[in-house]
mmCIF file of C-alpha atoms in Angstrom:
data_model
loop_
_atom_site.group_PDB
_atom_site.id
_atom_site.type_symbol
_atom_site.label_atom_id
_atom_site.label_comp_id
_atom_site.label_asym_id
_atom_site.label_seq_id
_atom_site.Cartn_x
_atom_site.Cartn_y
_atom_site.Cartn_z
ATOM 1 C CA MET A 1 77.055 100.213 87.344
ATOM 2 C CA PRO A 2 76.508 98.142 84.174
ATOM 3 C CA LEU A 3 79.456 95.806 84.736
ATOM 4 C CA HIS A 4 79.130 95.365 88.484
ATOM 5 C CA ASN A 5 80.273 91.926 89.612
ATOM 6 C CA ARG A 6 81.846 91.198 86.216
ATOM 7 C CA THR A 7 85.466 90.162 85.761
ATOM 8 C CA ALA A 8 87.454 91.205 82.687
ATOM 9 C CA ILE A 9 90.881 90.241 81.387
ATOM 10 C CA VAL A 10 92.568 92.697 79.007
ATOM 11 C CA THR A 11 95.849 91.950 77.282
ATOM 12 C CA GLY A 12 98.306 94.763 76.661
ATOM 13 C CA SER A 13 96.574 97.001 79.173
ATOM 14 C CA GLY A 14 99.606 98.640 80.761
ATOM 15 C CA ARG A 15 99.710 101.357 78.134
ATOM 16 C CA GLY A 16 97.785 103.075 75.378
ATOM 17 C CA ILE A 17 94.461 101.738 74.175
ATOM 18 C CA GLY A 18 94.601 98.700 76.462
ATOM 19 C CA ARG A 19 95.031 100.905 79.521
ATOM 20 C CA GLU A 20 92.003 102.971 78.521
ATOM 21 C CA ILE A 21 89.962 99.802 77.984
ATOM 22 C CA ALA A 22 90.873 98.575 81.473
ATOM 23 C CA LEU A 23 89.969 101.942 82.999
ATOM 24 C CA LYS A 24 86.675 102.163 81.118
ATOM 25 C CA LEU A 25 85.585 98.678 82.188
ATOM 26 C CA ALA A 26 86.609 99.395 85.781
ATOM 27 C CA ARG A 27 84.704 102.690 85.875
ATOM 28 C CA GLU A 28 81.623 100.755 84.799
ATOM 29 C CA GLY A 29 82.048 98.315 87.676
ATOM 30 C CA ALA A 30 84.205 95.455 86.388
ATOM 31 C CA ASN A 31 87.102 93.805 88.159
ATOM 32 C CA VAL A 32 90.070 93.776 85.791
ATOM 33 C CA VAL A 33 93.120 91.587 85.283
ATOM 34 C CA VAL A 34 95.728 93.881 83.738
ATOM 35 C CA ASN A 35 98.490 92.549 81.525
ATOM 36 C CA ASP A 36 101.702 94.026 80.181
ATOM 37 C CA LEU A 37 105.152 92.805 79.211
ATOM 38 C CA ASP A 38 106.617 94.973 81.961
ATOM 39 C CA ALA A 39 105.693 95.121 85.631
ATOM 40 C CA GLU A 40 105.857 98.919 85.997
ATOM 41 C CA PRO A 41 103.153 99.958 83.483
ATOM 42 C CA ALA A 42 100.946 97.070 84.634
ATOM 43 C CA ALA A 43 101.234 98.272 88.229
ATOM 44 C CA GLU A 44 100.450 101.847 87.156
ATOM 45 C CA THR A 45 97.244 100.731 85.445
ATOM 46 C CA VAL A 46 96.239 98.663 88.472
ATOM 47 C CA ALA A 47 96.744 101.724 90.664
ATOM 48 C CA ALA A 48 94.728 103.902 88.265
ATOM 49 C CA VAL A 49 91.881 101.379 88.285
ATOM 50 C CA ARG A 50 91.828 101.353 92.066
ATOM 51 C CA ASP A 51 91.944 105.155 92.173
ATOM 52 C CA ALA A 52 88.876 105.127 89.917
ATOM 53 C CA GLY A 53 87.031 102.999 92.452
ATOM 54 C CA GLY A 54 87.521 99.611 90.789
ATOM 55 C CA ASP A 55 89.580 96.579 91.635
ATOM 56 C CA ALA A 56 92.399 95.096 89.596
ATOM 57 C CA VAL A 57 95.374 92.767 89.711
ATOM 58 C CA ALA A 58 98.309 92.421 87.353
ATOM 59 C CA CYS A 59 99.372 89.410 85.313
ATOM 60 C CA VAL A 60 102.750 90.383 83.894
ATOM 61 C CA GLY A 61 104.271 88.599 80.933
ATOM 62 C CA SER A 62 104.259 88.065 77.205
ATOM 63 C CA VAL A 63 101.003 86.835 75.728
ATOM 64 C CA THR A 64 103.076 84.652 73.398
ATOM 65 C CA GLU A 65 104.953 82.697 76.049
ATOM 66 C CA ASP A 66 104.050 79.085 76.706
ATOM 67 C CA GLY A 67 101.660 78.769 79.640
ATOM 68 C CA PHE A 68 100.722 82.449 79.732
ATOM 69 C CA ALA A 69 97.135 81.911 78.592
ATOM 70 C CA GLU A 70 96.413 79.425 81.367
ATOM 71 C CA ARG A 71 98.061 81.688 83.947
ATOM 72 C CA PHE A 72 96.064 84.692 82.728
ATOM 73 C CA VAL A 73 92.730 82.909 83.012
ATOM 74 C CA ARG A 74 93.699 81.357 86.342
ATOM 75 C CA THR A 75 94.532 84.816 87.741
ATOM 76 C CA ALA A 76 90.984 85.984 87.014
ATOM 77 C CA VAL A 77 89.395 82.934 88.605
ATOM 78 C CA GLU A 78 91.610 82.937 91.675
ATOM 79 C CA SER A 79 91.418 86.708 92.210
ATOM 80 C CA PHE A 80 87.767 87.391 91.432
ATOM 81 C CA GLY A 81 86.005 84.043 91.243
ATOM 82 C CA GLY A 82 85.195 83.890 87.558
ATOM 83 C CA LEU A 83 85.560 85.279 84.066
ATOM 84 C CA ASP A 84 83.010 87.323 82.116
ATOM 85 C CA ILE A 85 84.823 89.562 79.619
ATOM 86 C CA ILE A 86 87.868 88.802 77.475
ATOM 87 C CA VAL A 87 89.546 91.563 75.479
ATOM 88 C CA ASN A 88 92.420 90.483 73.220
ATOM 89 C CA ASN A 89 94.185 93.786 72.641
ATOM 90 C CA ALA A 90 97.958 93.228 72.950
ATOM 91 C CA GLY A 91 100.073 93.787 69.885
ATOM 92 C CA TYR A 92 102.574 95.858 67.961
ATOM 93 C CA THR A 93 103.694 96.290 64.371
ATOM 94 C CA TRP A 94 106.974 95.203 62.774
ATOM 95 C CA ASP A 95 106.613 96.391 59.215
ATOM 96 C CA ASN A 96 108.367 95.585 55.968
ATOM 97 C CA VAL A 97 107.526 94.904 52.350
ATOM 98 C CA ILE A 98 107.187 91.209 51.640
ATOM 99 C CA GLN A 99 110.547 90.719 49.895
ATOM 100 C CA LYS A 100 112.356 92.139 52.922
ATOM 101 C CA MET A 101 110.247 90.536 55.640
ATOM 102 C CA THR A 102 112.006 87.775 57.537
ATOM 103 C CA ASP A 103 110.433 84.600 58.856
ATOM 104 C CA ASP A 104 111.061 85.933 62.377
ATOM 105 C CA GLN A 105 109.068 89.098 61.625
ATOM 106 C CA TRP A 106 106.234 87.086 60.108
ATOM 107 C CA ARG A 107 106.003 84.640 62.998
ATOM 108 C CA ALA A 108 106.337 87.290 65.707
ATOM 109 C CA ILE A 109 103.396 89.326 64.413
ATOM 110 C CA LEU A 110 101.150 86.324 63.819
ATOM 111 C CA ASP A 111 102.037 84.975 67.258
ATOM 112 C CA VAL A 112 101.077 88.120 69.161
ATOM 113 C CA HIS A 113 98.001 89.097 67.152
ATOM 114 C CA LEU A 114 96.468 85.731 66.286
ATOM 115 C CA THR A 115 98.033 82.790 68.118
ATOM 116 C CA ALA A 116 97.945 84.497 71.521
ATOM 117 C CA PRO A 117 94.183 85.286 71.351
ATOM 118 C CA PHE A 118 93.543 81.711 70.197
ATOM 119 C CA ARG A 119 95.446 80.319 73.185
ATOM 120 C CA ILE A 120 93.707 82.625 75.674
ATOM 121 C CA LEU A 121 90.274 81.728 74.354
ATOM 122 C CA ARG A 122 91.141 78.042 74.376
ATOM 123 C CA ALA A 123 92.296 78.312 77.992
ATOM 124 C CA ALA A 124 89.101 80.174 78.933
ATOM 125 C CA GLN A 125 86.725 77.612 77.421
ATOM 126 C CA PRO A 126 86.613 75.170 80.372
ATOM 127 C CA VAL A 127 85.946 78.016 82.816
ATOM 128 C CA ILE A 128 83.206 79.560 80.686
ATOM 129 C CA SER A 129 81.610 76.220 79.842
ATOM 130 C CA ALA A 130 81.459 75.120 83.473
ATOM 131 C CA ALA A 131 80.020 78.451 84.627
ATOM 132 C CA ALA A 132 77.414 78.517 81.857
ATOM 133 C CA LYS A 133 76.259 74.969 82.587
ATOM 134 C CA ALA A 134 75.999 75.657 86.328
ATOM 135 C CA GLU A 135 74.040 78.858 85.764
ATOM 136 C CA ALA A 136 71.710 77.195 83.271
ATOM 137 C CA ALA A 137 71.008 74.375 85.737
ATOM 138 C CA ALA A 138 70.329 76.775 88.598
ATOM 139 C CA GLN A 139 68.602 79.652 86.786
ATOM 140 C CA GLY A 140 67.458 78.265 83.444
ATOM 141 C CA ARG A 141 69.932 80.344 81.433
ATOM 142 C CA ALA A 142 73.603 81.276 81.557
ATOM 143 C CA ARG A 143 74.338 84.950 82.029
ATOM 144 C CA ALA A 144 75.792 86.827 79.075
ATOM 145 C CA ARG A 145 79.550 86.885 78.675
ATOM 146 C CA LYS A 146 81.630 88.846 76.204
ATOM 147 C CA VAL A 147 84.681 88.400 74.005
ATOM 148 C CA VAL A 148 86.054 91.400 72.115
ATOM 149 C CA ASN A 149 88.971 90.783 69.785
ATOM 150 C CA ILE A 150 90.896 93.731 68.397
ATOM 151 C CA ALA A 151 91.524 93.889 64.658
ATOM 152 C CA SER A 152 92.450 96.684 62.257
ATOM 153 C CA VAL A 153 91.359 98.242 58.999
ATOM 154 C CA ALA A 154 94.623 96.768 57.682
ATOM 155 C CA GLY A 155 93.031 93.356 58.050
ATOM 156 C CA LEU A 156 89.961 94.475 56.105
ATOM 157 C CA ALA A 157 91.560 96.434 53.272
ATOM 158 C CA GLY A 158 95.279 95.618 53.416
ATOM 159 C CA ASN A 159 98.089 98.079 53.952
ATOM 160 C CA PRO A 160 101.426 98.292 52.095
ATOM 161 C CA GLY A 161 104.329 97.155 54.240
ATOM 162 C CA GLN A 162 102.103 95.281 56.667
ATOM 163 C CA VAL A 163 101.573 91.889 55.080
ATOM 164 C CA SER A 164 102.049 90.025 58.368
ATOM 165 C CA TYR A 165 99.964 92.454 60.431
ATOM 166 C CA ALA A 166 97.155 92.532 57.858
ATOM 167 C CA ALA A 167 97.137 88.740 57.615
ATOM 168 C CA ALA A 168 97.002 88.362 61.392
ATOM 169 C CA LYS A 169 94.206 90.881 61.789
ATOM 170 C CA ALA A 170 92.211 89.284 58.984
ATOM 171 C CA GLY A 171 92.630 86.027 60.875
ATOM 172 C CA VAL A 172 91.212 87.649 64.009
ATOM 173 C CA THR A 173 87.914 88.343 62.243
ATOM 174 C CA GLY A 174 87.699 84.702 61.158
ATOM 175 C CA LEU A 175 88.515 83.562 64.677
ATOM 176 C CA SER A 176 85.753 85.767 66.099
ATOM 177 C CA ARG A 177 83.103 84.672 63.630
ATOM 178 C CA THR A 178 83.845 81.006 64.202
ATOM 179 C CA LEU A 179 83.922 81.294 67.977
ATOM 180 C CA ALA A 180 80.628 83.198 67.915
ATOM 181 C CA LYS A 181 79.077 80.036 66.461
ATOM 182 C CA GLU A 182 80.859 77.699 68.877
ATOM 183 C CA TRP A 183 80.171 79.702 72.049
ATOM 184 C CA GLY A 184 76.637 80.859 71.353
ATOM 185 C CA ARG A 185 75.435 77.856 73.355
ATOM 186 C CA TYR A 186 77.179 79.350 76.401
ATOM 187 C CA ASN A 187 75.440 82.727 75.857
ATOM 188 C CA VAL A 188 78.788 84.304 74.943
ATOM 189 C CA THR A 189 78.945 86.999 72.282
ATOM 190 C CA VAL A 190 82.159 87.238 70.281
ATOM 191 C CA ASN A 191 82.792 90.404 68.295
ATOM 192 C CA THR A 192 85.660 92.311 66.726
ATOM 193 C CA VAL A 193 86.576 95.987 66.803
ATOM 194 C CA ALA A 194 88.785 97.014 63.892
ATOM 195 C CA PHE A 195 90.669 100.201 64.658
ATOM 196 C CA GLY A 196 91.478 102.812 62.071
ATOM 197 C CA LEU A 197 94.005 105.533 62.776
ATOM 198 C CA ILE A 198 94.265 105.913 66.562
ATOM 199 C CA ARG A 199 96.877 108.200 68.077
ATOM 200 C CA THR A 200 99.176 106.184 70.315
ATOM 201 C CA ARG A 201 102.894 106.124 71.038
ATOM 202 C CA LEU A 202 103.271 103.789 68.029
ATOM 203 C CA THR A 203 101.607 106.174 65.556
ATOM 204 C CA GLU A 204 102.624 109.570 66.893
ATOM 205 C CA ALA A 205 106.385 109.035 66.560
ATOM 206 C CA SER A 206 108.003 109.798 63.218
ATOM 207 C CA ALA A 207 109.008 106.676 61.317
ATOM 208 C CA GLY A 208 112.385 105.392 62.463
ATOM 209 C CA ASP A 209 112.789 107.954 65.223
ATOM 210 C CA SER A 210 111.533 105.726 68.022
ATOM 211 C CA GLU A 211 112.023 102.127 69.083
ATOM 212 C CA ILE A 212 110.259 99.716 71.394
ATOM 213 C CA ASP A 213 111.729 96.684 73.105
ATOM 214 C CA VAL A 214 109.747 93.497 72.634
ATOM 215 C CA GLU A 215 111.318 90.545 74.370
ATOM 216 C CA GLY A 216 114.827 91.683 73.508
ATOM 217 C CA ARG A 217 114.006 92.832 69.972
ATOM 218 C CA ARG A 218 114.571 96.510 69.198
ATOM 219 C CA ILE A 219 111.774 97.404 66.793
ATOM 220 C CA LYS A 220 111.482 100.734 65.048
ATOM 221 C CA VAL A 221 108.019 102.268 65.228
ATOM 222 C CA GLY A 222 106.326 105.379 64.000
ATOM 223 C CA VAL A 223 104.636 106.725 60.899
ATOM 224 C CA ASN A 224 106.019 109.015 58.200
ATOM 225 C CA PRO A 225 104.412 112.429 58.883
ATOM 226 C CA ALA A 226 103.413 112.797 55.222
ATOM 227 C CA ILE A 227 101.669 109.428 55.293
ATOM 228 C CA LEU A 228 99.987 110.341 58.580
ATOM 229 C CA ASP A 229 98.709 113.604 57.121
ATOM 230 C CA ALA A 230 97.468 111.842 53.985
ATOM 231 C CA ALA A 231 95.646 109.194 56.015
ATOM 232 C CA THR A 232 94.084 111.819 58.259
ATOM 233 C CA SER A 233 92.797 113.730 55.247
ATOM 234 C CA LEU A 234 90.819 110.633 54.184
ATOM 235 C CA ILE A 235 88.987 110.291 57.504
ATOM 236 C CA PRO A 236 85.445 111.696 57.178
ATOM 237 C CA LEU A 237 85.539 113.019 60.740
ATOM 238 C CA GLY A 238 88.764 114.842 59.856
ATOM 239 C CA ARG A 239 91.033 113.539 62.607
ATOM 240 C CA ALA A 240 92.600 110.476 64.147
ATOM 241 C CA GLY A 241 90.859 108.825 67.051
ATOM 242 C CA THR A 242 91.985 108.846 70.664
ATOM 243 C CA PRO A 243 92.677 105.834 72.901
ATOM 244 C CA VAL A 244 89.613 106.798 74.959
ATOM 245 C CA GLU A 245 87.417 106.668 71.867
ATOM 246 C CA ALA A 246 88.918 103.316 70.932
ATOM 247 C CA ALA A 247 88.147 101.988 74.422
ATOM 248 C CA ASN A 248 84.575 103.237 74.164
ATOM 249 C CA ALA A 249 84.071 101.164 71.002
ATOM 250 C CA VAL A 250 85.228 98.053 72.844
ATOM 251 C CA TYR A 251 82.952 98.860 75.766
ATOM 252 C CA LEU A 252 79.897 98.826 73.493
ATOM 253 C CA PHE A 253 80.352 95.084 73.019
ATOM 254 C CA CYS A 254 80.713 94.530 76.774
ATOM 255 C CA THR A 255 77.306 95.922 77.708
ATOM 256 C CA GLU A 256 73.944 94.177 77.944
ATOM 257 C CA GLU A 257 72.730 96.327 75.054
ATOM 258 C CA SER A 258 74.879 94.143 72.759
ATOM 259 C CA ASP A 259 73.621 90.820 74.139
ATOM 260 C CA TYR A 260 72.079 89.837 70.782
ATOM 261 C CA ILE A 261 74.972 90.990 68.604
ATOM 262 C CA THR A 262 77.655 88.408 67.879
ATOM 263 C CA GLY A 263 80.078 87.489 65.122
ATOM 264 C CA GLU A 264 80.284 91.109 63.959
ATOM 265 C CA THR A 265 83.150 93.443 63.110
ATOM 266 C CA VAL A 266 82.735 97.151 63.804
ATOM 267 C CA VAL A 267 85.222 99.664 62.456
ATOM 268 C CA CYS A 268 86.268 102.372 64.883
ATOM 269 C CA GLY A 269 87.861 104.653 62.358
ATOM 270 C CA GLY A 270 85.957 107.903 62.102
ATOM 271 C CA GLY A 271 84.346 106.696 58.862
ATOM 272 C CA TRP A 272 87.640 105.525 57.298
ATOM 273 C CA ARG A 273 87.927 101.834 56.417
ATOM 274 C CA GLY A 274 91.497 101.805 55.118
#
């Protein structure tokens, strides 16, 4: 199993793409720390991982809350003895054109998509640094570790009504490229997967017909069917992607075959770049 004896933390892994990432890593041998805002979906993913033959624990809470990043990293170390793979996946959209976007909307989206990954990576640095130095002293070289940050084609090409989301996701690519240069000395690769149109509960609902609760905020989600059809028609492969396919793209950067690839952004969008 390629990821045997590896420990992964995956934000937003109670549902959707994050859940499939957790399951994929577990099927390939990794121990997984599952995260979700709510205890029930986190517990369901943990159970699914264990049913698949892997091991997992839950770390419930908002990635934006003070102290979460340290608690998340500590859960991996205390539960499985270390940390090898970090996947910053959690997020949602709260769209509006710029003249109607409030400061609260702007801050909320930047907090979850950009500030939270920054905090998690900052909290992980002492653990990764110490492990890499110990391994280098004992074996001559630290073993490869992986960071995969999730971005979007919106951050590469822009998207009307998503100024905050596009800005945050563009920031994720800059974060990844910089950290690739800082953490290369620890033998850590840092890459970004930018998703195109992936069918999830947030994209399959019609615009305005569904809501999600995010820390007490009721946020309308969904995509206008006409816009969805138009976007799909532009995808060279002729269809939206699935959460499983999205998870497979993330997995590529978690394998030893990608040990000499770092600071890169790969679009998982069926040939569509926004």
